[in-house]
Coordinates of C-alpha atoms in Angstrom, one line a residue:
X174 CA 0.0 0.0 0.0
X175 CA 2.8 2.6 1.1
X176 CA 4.5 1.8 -2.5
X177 CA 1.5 1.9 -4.1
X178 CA 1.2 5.6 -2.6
X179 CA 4.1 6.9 -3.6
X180 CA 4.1 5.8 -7.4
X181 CA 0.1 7.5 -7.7
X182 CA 1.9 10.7 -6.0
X183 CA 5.1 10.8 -8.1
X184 CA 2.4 10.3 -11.2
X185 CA 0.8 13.9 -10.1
X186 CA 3.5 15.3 -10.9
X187 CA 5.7 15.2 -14.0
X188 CA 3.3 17.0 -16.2
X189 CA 4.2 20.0 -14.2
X190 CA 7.5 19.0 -14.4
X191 CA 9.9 22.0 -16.2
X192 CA 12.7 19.7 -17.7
X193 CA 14.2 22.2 -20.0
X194 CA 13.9 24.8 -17.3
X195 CA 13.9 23.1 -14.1
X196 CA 11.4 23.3 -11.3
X197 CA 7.8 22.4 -11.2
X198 CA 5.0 24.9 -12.9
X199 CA 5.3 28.0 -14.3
X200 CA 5.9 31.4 -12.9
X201 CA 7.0 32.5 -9.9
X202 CA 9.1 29.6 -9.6
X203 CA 9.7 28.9 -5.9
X204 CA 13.3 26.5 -5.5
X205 CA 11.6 24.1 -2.5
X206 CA 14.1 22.5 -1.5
X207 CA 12.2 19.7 0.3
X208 CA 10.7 18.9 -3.2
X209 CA 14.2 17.9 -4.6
X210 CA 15.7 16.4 -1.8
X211 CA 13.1 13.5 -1.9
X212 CA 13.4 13.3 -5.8
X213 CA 16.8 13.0 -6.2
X214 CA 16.7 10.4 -2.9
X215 CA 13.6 8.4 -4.9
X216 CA 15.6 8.6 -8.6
X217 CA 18.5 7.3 -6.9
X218 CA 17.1 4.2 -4.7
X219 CA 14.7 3.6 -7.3
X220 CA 17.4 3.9 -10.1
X221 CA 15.1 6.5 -12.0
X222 CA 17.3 8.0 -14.2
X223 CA 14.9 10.6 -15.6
X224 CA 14.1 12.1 -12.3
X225 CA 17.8 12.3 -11.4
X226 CA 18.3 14.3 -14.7
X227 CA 15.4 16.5 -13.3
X228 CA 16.4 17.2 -10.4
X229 CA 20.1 17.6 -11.9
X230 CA 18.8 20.3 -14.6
X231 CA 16.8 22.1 -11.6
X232 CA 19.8 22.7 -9.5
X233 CA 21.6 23.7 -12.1
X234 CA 19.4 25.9 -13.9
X235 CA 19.0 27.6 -10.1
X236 CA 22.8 28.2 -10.0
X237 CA 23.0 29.7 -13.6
X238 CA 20.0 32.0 -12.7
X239 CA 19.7 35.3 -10.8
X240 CA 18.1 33.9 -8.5
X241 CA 21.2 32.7 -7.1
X242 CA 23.3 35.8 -6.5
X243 CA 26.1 35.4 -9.1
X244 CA 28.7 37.8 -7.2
X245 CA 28.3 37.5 -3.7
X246 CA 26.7 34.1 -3.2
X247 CA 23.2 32.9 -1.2
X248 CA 19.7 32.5 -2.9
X249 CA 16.7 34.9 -3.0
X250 CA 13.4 34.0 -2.4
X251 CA 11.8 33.3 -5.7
X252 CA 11.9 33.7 -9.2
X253 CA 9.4 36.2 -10.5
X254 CA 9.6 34.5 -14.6
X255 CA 9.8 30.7 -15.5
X256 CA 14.2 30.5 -16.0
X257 CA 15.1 31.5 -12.6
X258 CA 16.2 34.8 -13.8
X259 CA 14.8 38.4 -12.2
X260 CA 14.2 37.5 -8.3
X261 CA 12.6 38.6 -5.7
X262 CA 15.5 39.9 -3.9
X263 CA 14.8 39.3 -0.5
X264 CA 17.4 36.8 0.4
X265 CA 15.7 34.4 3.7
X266 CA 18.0 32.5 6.3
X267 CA 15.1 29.6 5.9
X268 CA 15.6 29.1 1.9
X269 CA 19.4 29.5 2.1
X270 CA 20.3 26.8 4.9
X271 CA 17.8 24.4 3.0
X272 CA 19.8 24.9 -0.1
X273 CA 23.3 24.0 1.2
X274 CA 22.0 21.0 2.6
X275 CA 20.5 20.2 -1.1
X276 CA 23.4 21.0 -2.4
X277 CA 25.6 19.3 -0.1
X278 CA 23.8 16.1 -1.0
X279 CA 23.9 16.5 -4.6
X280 CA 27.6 17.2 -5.0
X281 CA 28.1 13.7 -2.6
X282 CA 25.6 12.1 -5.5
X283 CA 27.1 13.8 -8.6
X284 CA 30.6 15.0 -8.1
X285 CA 29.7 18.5 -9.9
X286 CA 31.6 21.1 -8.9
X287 CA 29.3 23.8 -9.9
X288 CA 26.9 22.1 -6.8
X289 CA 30.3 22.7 -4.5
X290 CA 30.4 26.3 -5.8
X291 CA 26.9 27.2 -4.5
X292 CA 27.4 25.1 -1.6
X293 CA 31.0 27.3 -0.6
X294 CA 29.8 31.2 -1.8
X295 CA 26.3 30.3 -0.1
X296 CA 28.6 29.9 3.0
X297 CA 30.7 32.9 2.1
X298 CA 27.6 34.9 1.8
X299 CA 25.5 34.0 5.6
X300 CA 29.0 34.6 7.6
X301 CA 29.5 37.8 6.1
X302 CA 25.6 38.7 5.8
X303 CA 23.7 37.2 8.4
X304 CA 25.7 35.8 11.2
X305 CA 25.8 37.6 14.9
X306 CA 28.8 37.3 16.9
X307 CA 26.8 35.6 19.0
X308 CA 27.0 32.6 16.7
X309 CA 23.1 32.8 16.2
X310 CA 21.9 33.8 12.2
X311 CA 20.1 36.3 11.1
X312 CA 16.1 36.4 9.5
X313 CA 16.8 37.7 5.8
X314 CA 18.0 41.0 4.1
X315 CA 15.4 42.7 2.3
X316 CA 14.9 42.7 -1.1
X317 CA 14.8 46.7 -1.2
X318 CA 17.7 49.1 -1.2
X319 CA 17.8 53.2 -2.0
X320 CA 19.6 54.2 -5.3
X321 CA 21.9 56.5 -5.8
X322 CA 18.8 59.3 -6.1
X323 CA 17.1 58.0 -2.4
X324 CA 14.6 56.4 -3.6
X325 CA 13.9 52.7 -2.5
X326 CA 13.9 50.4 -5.5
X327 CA 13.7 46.5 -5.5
X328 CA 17.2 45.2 -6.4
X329 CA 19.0 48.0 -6.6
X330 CA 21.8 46.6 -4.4
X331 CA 22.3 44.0 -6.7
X332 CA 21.8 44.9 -10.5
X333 CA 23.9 46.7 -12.9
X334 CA 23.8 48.9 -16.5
X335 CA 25.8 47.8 -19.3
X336 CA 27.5 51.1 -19.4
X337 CA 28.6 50.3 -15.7
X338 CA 29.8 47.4 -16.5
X339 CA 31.5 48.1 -19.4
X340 CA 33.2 50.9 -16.7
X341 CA 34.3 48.7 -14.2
X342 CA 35.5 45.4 -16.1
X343 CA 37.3 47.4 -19.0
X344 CA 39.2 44.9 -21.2
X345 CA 37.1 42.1 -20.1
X346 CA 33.5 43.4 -20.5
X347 CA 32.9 41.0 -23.5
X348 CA 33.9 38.0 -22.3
X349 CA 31.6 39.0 -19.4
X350 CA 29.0 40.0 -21.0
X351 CA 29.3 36.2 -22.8
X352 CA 29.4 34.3 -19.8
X353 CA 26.8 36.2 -18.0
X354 CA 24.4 37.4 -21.0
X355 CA 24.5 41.2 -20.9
X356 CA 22.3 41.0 -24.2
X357 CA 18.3 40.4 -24.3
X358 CA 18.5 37.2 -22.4
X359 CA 20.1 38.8 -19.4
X360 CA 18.1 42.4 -19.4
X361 CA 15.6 43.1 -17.2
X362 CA 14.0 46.5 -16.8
X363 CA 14.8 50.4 -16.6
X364 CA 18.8 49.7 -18.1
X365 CA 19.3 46.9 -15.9
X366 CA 20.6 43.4 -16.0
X367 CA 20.6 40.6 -13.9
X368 CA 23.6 38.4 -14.4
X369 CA 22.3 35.1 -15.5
X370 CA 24.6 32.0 -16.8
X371 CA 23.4 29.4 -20.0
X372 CA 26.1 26.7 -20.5
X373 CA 28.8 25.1 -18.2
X374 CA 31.9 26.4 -17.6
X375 CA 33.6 23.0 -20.0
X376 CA 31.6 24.7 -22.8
X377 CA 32.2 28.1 -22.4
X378 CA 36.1 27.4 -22.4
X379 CA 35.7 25.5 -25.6
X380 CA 33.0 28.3 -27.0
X381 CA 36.1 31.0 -26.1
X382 CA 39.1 28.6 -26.6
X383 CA 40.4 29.8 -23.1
X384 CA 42.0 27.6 -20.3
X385 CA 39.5 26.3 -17.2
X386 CA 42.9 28.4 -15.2
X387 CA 42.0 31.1 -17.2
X388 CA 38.6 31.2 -17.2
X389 CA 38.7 30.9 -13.1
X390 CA 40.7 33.6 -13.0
X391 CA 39.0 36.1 -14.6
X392 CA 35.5 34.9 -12.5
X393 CA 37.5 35.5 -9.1
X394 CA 38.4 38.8 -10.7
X395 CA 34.8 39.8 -12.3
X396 CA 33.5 39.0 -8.9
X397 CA 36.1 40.8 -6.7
X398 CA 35.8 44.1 -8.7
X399 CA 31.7 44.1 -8.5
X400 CA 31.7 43.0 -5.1
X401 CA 33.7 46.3 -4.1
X402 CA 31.6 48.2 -6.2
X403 CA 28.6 46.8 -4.5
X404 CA 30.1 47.5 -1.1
X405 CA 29.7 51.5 -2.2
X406 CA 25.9 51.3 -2.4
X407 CA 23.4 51.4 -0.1
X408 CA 22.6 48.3 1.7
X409 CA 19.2 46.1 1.9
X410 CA 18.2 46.3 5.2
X411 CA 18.7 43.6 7.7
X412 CA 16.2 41.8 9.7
X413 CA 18.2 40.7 12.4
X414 CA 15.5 38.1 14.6
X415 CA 17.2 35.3 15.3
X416 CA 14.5 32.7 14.9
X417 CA 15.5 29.1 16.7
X418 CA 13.4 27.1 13.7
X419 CA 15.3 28.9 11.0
X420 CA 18.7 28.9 12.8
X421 CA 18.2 25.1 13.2
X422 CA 17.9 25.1 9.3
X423 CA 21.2 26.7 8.8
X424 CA 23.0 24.8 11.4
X425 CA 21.6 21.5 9.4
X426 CA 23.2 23.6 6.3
X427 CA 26.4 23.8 7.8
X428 CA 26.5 20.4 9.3
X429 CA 25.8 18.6 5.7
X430 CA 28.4 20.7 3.9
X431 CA 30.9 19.8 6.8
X432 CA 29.6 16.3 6.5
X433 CA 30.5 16.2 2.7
X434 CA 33.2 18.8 1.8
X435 CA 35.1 18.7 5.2
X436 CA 35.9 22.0 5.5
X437 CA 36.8 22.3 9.8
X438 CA 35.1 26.0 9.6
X439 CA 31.8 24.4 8.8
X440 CA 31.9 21.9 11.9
X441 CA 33.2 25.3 14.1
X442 CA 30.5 27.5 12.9
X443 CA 28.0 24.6 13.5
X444 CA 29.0 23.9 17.1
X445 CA 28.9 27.1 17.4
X446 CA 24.9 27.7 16.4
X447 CA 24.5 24.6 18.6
X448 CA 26.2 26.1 21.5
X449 CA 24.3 29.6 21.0
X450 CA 20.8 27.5 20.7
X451 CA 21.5 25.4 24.3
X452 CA 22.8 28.4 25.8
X453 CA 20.5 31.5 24.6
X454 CA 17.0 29.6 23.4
X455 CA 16.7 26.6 25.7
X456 CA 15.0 27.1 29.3
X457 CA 15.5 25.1 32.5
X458 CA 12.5 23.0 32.0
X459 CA 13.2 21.3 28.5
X460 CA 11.7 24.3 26.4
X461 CA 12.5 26.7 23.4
X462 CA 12.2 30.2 23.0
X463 CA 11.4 31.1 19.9
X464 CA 12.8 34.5 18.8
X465 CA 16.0 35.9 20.2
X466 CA 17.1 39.6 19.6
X467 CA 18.9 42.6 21.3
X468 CA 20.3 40.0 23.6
X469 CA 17.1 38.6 24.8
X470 CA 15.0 35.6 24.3
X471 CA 11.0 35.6 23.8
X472 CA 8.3 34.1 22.5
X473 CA 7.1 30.5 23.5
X474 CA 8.9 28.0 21.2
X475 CA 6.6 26.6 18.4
X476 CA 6.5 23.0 17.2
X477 CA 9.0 23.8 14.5
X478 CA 11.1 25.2 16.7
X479 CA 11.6 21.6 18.8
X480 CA 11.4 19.7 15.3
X481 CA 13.8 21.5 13.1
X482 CA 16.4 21.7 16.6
X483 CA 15.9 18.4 16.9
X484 CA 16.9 17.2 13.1
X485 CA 19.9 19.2 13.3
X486 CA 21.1 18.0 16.4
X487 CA 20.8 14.3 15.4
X488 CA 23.0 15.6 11.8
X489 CA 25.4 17.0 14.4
X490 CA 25.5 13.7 16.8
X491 CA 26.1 11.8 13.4
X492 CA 29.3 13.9 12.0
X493 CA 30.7 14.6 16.0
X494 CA 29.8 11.4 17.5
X495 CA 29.4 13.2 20.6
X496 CA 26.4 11.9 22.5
X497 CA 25.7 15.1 24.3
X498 CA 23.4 16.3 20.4
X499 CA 21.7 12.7 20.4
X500 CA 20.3 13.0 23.8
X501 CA 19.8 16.7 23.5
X502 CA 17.8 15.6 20.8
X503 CA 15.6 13.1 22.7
X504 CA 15.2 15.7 25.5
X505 CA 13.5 18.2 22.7
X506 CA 11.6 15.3 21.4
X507 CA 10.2 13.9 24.8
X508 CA 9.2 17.7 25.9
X509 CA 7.6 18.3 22.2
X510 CA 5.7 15.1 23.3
X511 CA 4.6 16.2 26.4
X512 CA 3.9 19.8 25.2
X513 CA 2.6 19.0 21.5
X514 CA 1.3 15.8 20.8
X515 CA -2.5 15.3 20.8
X516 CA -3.7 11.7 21.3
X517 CA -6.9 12.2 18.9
X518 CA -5.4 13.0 16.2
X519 CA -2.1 11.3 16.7
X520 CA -0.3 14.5 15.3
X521 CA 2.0 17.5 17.2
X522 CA -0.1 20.6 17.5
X523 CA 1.9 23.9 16.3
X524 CA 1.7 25.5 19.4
X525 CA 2.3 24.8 22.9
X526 CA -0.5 23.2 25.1
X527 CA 1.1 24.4 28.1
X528 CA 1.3 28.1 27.7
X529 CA -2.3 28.5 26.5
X530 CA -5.8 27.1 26.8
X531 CA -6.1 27.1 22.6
X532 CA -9.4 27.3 20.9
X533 CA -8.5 26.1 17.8
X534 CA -5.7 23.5 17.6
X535 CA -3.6 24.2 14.6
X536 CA -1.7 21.1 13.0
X537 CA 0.5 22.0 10.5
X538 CA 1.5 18.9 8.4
X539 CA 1.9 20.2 4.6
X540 CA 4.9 20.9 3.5
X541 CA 5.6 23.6 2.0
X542 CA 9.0 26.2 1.6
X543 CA 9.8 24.8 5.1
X544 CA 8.4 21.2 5.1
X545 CA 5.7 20.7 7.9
X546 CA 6.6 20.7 11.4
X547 CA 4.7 17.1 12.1
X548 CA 6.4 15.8 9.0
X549 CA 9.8 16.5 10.2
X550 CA 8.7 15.1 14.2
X551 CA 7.6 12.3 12.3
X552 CA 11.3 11.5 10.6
X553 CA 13.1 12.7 13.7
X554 CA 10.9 9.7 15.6
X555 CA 12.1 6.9 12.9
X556 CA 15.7 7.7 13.5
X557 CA 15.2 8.5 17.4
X558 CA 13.5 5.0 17.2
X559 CA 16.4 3.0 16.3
X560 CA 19.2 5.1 17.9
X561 CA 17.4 4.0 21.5
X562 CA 15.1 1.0 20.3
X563 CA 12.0 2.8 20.9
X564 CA 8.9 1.4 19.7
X565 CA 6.7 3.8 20.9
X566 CA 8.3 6.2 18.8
X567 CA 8.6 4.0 15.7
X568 CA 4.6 3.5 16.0
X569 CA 3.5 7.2 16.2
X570 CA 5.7 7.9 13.3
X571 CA 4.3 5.2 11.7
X572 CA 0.5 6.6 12.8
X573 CA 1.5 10.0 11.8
X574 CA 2.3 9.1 7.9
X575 CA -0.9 6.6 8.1
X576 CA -2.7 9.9 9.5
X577 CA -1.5 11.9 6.3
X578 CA -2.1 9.2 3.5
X579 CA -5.2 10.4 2.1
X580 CA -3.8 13.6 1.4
X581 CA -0.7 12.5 -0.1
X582 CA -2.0 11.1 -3.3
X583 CA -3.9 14.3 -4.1
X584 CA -0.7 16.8 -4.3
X585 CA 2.7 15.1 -3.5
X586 CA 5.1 18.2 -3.8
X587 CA 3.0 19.2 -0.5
X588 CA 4.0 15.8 0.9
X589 CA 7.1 15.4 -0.3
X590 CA 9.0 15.1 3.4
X591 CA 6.7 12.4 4.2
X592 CA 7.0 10.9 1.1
X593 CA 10.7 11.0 2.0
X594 CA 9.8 9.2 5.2
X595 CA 7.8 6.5 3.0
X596 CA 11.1 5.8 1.6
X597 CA 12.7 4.5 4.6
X598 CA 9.4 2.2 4.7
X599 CA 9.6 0.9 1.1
X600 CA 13.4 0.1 0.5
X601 CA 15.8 -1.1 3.0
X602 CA 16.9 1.7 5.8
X603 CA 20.4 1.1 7.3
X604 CA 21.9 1.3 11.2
X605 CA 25.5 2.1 10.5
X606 CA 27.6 1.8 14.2
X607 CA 30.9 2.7 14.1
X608 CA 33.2 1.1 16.9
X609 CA 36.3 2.1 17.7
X610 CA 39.7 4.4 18.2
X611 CA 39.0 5.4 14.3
X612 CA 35.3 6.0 14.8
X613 CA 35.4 9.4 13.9
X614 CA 37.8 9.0 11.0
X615 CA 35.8 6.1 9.3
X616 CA 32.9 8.3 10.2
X617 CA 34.0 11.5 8.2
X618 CA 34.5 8.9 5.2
X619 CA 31.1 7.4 5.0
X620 CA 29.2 10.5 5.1
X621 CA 31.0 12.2 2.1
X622 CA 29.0 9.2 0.6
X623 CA 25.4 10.2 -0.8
X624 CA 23.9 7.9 1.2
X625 CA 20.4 8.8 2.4
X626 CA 19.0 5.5 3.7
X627 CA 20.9 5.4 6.7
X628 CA 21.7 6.6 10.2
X629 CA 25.2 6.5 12.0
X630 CA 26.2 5.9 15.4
X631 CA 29.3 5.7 16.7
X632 CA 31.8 5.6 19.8
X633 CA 35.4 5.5 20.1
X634 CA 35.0 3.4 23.5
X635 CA 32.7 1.4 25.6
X636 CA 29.2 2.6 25.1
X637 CA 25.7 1.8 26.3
X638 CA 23.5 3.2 23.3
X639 CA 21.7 0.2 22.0
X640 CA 23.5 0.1 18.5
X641 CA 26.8 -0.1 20.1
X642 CA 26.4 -1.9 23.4
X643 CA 28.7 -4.7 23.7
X644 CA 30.6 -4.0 20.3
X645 CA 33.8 -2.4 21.4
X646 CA 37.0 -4.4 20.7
X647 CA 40.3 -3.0 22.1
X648 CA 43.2 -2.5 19.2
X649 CA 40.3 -2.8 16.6
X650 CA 37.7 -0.8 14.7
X651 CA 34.4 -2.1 13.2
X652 CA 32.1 -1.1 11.0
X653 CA 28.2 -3.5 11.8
X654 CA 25.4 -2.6 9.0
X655 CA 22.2 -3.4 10.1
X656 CA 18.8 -3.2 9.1
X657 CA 15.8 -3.8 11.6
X658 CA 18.8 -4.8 14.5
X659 CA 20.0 -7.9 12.2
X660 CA 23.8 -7.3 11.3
X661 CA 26.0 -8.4 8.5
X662 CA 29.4 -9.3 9.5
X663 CA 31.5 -6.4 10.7
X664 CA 33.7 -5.2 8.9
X665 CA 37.2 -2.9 9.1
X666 CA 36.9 -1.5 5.6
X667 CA 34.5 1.6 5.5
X668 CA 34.6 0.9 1.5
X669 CA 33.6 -2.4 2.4
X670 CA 30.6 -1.6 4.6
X671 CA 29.5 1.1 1.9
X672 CA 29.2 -1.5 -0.6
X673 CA 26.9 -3.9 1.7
X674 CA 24.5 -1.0 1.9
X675 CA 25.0 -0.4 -1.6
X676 CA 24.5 -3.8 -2.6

């Protein structure tokens, strides 16, 4: 039946499916990154080569387009035409940290180093743009900026005139204006362009008979001499909330690039936001605050506060092996259980039943540019359930995606986080323990793997938790696959243990 399910709610779909483009439907084109993180898991389990190349031409589409800020990095919030081309340019912490992790995952599956790109100037862009010294992230910069005349205008911070351009590149305007179409492709309104990109750089080379060297070169230049003329204009404004739910997201961002490029900032900044979230937004008694500005923490935590904390912490246990994030993220859940969950309807209300007598219970389980709050409890409860052997969480996120079935068949890209979940249902889902002095090293080398039907738990000595009781062996390290508690053979080759899961 589950199977069943998800084939009728793929089948919704494709029609609306853009696969010269990229994305789903027509204008404004909205990059919902949910929506692609289940299809390029699904094309990949199920060996669906078509919706790999959709989800491939998406992502790359998004990267060429201005939608993705070609000269200092990050994603806006939408695309206003059907190519990814003139944004919205309000750039959103939410939509950003949901991108890296995207990202991330597709350069593990594809090697491409344009994905890498977006994944490292994305980066570049939130610590320079939206990062306190706290260690907590900033909302979003806004989308408008005053020009040169006062006047607040939509994108003025970020596009150019060809005459500018032509100013401040010199020698190199036309080779520019090649690479990012400062011709009718590229114009947008009032003399200004939006840089937007339509071939890779391996043809473009060939297309110019220039070097890959030389071609990197002169981008690192184009993008140094723009970004210090931008620096002379007036600046979007800032919204500077720091919003636990959304910082969550971009902690998740930073642990999955850590996870697969291994760059030791990424881990730092992470722990960082991890620290800053214990230390500013939790409260004695197991709760969240939502909000934090001006040095103070307010508003009663929301359900996607406790769900999005709680999927970042378990990333975090899984790349750190420190047990301190996996029980953290119990804590969260068992309070969000206590708080949240409503017998009846075997779903997590969106608000707290302890800090108000609600009329109306609100359940929020579509998912939508932030998948649903109940659909990510629902996957933190799978992997909480076999990291402590916890059937009673196993059940209710079993009752939750039963709850949501009717639905699902009706509009998948709404579902698509459950239908994610469904996945670990239909094909085999995979305990990875790790045991040993080279825990952490053999680790770090299984998770550069795209590898999305699994969890990881590990321990460089003796340890309790249920997947590694009783499996450390002095002098030795071991790698145990398992699926449902029944383990292969262990292993000392992390290569080796890759290919039984692969297998």
């Amino acid at each position: 039946m589950i199977r069943l399910l998800l084939i009728v709610s793929l089948k919704t779909g494709p029609r609306h499916f853009d696969t010269n483009k990229g994305g789903i439907g027509n204008a404004p084109k909205f990059m919902m990154p949910n929506n692609y993180q289940f299809l390029m898991r699904y094309g990949y389990q199920y060996d669906n080569l078509p919706v790999l190349e959709f989800v491939k031409t998406t992502l790359t589409k998004m990267a060429y387009g201005g939608v993705y800020d070609q000269i200092g990095g990050g994603f806006s919030r939408y695309s206003v035409d059907d190519k990814w081309h003139v944004p919205h340019f309000e750039k959103m912490l939410y939509d950003n940290g949901q991108l890296v992790s995207l990202y991330s995952d597709a350069y593990a599956l594809t090697n491409n180093d344009l994905y890498k790109q977006v994944v490292v100037e994305t980066l570049e862009f939130i610590a320079l743009e939206l990062t306190d010294h706290s260690g907590g992230f900033y909302s979003s910069l806004d989308a408008d900026s005053l020009t040169e005349t006062e006047a607040l205008e939509e994108g003025a911070f970020y596009v150019r005139t060809k005459d500018a351009l032509q100013t401040h590149l010199a020698e190199d305007f036309e080779l520019f204006s090649d690479y990012y179409n400062i011709n009718g492709y590229g114009y947008w309104e009032h003399k200004n362009y939006v840089l937007i990109r339509k071939e890779s750089d391996d043809h473009f080379i060939l297309e110019h008979s220039i070097s890959m060297a030389s071609l990197q070169e002169k981008k690192h230049r184009w993008k140094t001499v723009l970004l210090n003329e931008r620096e002379k204009r007036a600046r979007p404004r800032l919204d500077d909330k720091i919003l636990t739910s959304w910082n969550a997201l971009m902690l998740k961002g930073y642990i999955d690039a850590y996870r697969v490029l291994g760059n030791d900032t990424y881990l730092k900044t992470a722990l960082k936001n991890a620290h800053f979230i214990i230390n500013n937004q939790l409260k004695e008694d197991g709760s969240l605050f939502h909000n934090y500005k001006n040095g103070t923490a307010s508003i009663p935590g929301f359900l996607e506060d406790y769900a999005t904390t709680t999927e970042a912490f378990i990333s975090l246990y899984e790349v750190t092996l420190d047990q301190q994030w996996l029980k953290s993220a119990k804590a969260l859940t068992d309070y969000a259980f206590d708080a949240f969950y409503n017998e009846s309807s075997q779903l997590f209300q969106f608000t707290s039943k302890k800090e108000q007598a609600l009329v109306v219970k609100t359940f929020e389980y579509r998912d939508n540019v932030i998948p649903a709050s109940n659909s990510i409890m629902a996957k933190n409860l799978f992997k909480l359930a076999l990291y402590f052997d916890n059937q009673y969480y196993y059940k209710t996120a079993t009752a939750m995606l039963h709850n949501v079935k009717p639905e699902m068949s009706k509009y998948g890209s709404a579902f698509s986080n459950w239908l994610d979940l469904m996945l670990n249902y239909t094909k085999p889902f995979y305990e990875v323990a790790i045991v040993g002095e080279q825990a952490i090293d053999k680790a770090s080398v299984l998770n550069t793997h795209y590898i999305p039907n699994k969890i990881v738990a590990g321990s460089t000595t003796e340890n309790e938790l249920p997947l590694l009781k009783n499996r450390f062996s002095e002098g030795e390290t071991f790698l145990y696959v398992c699926e449902n508690n029944a383990c292969k053979l262990p292993t000392t080759s992390t290569i080796e243990a890759i290919n039984l899961i692969k297998r």
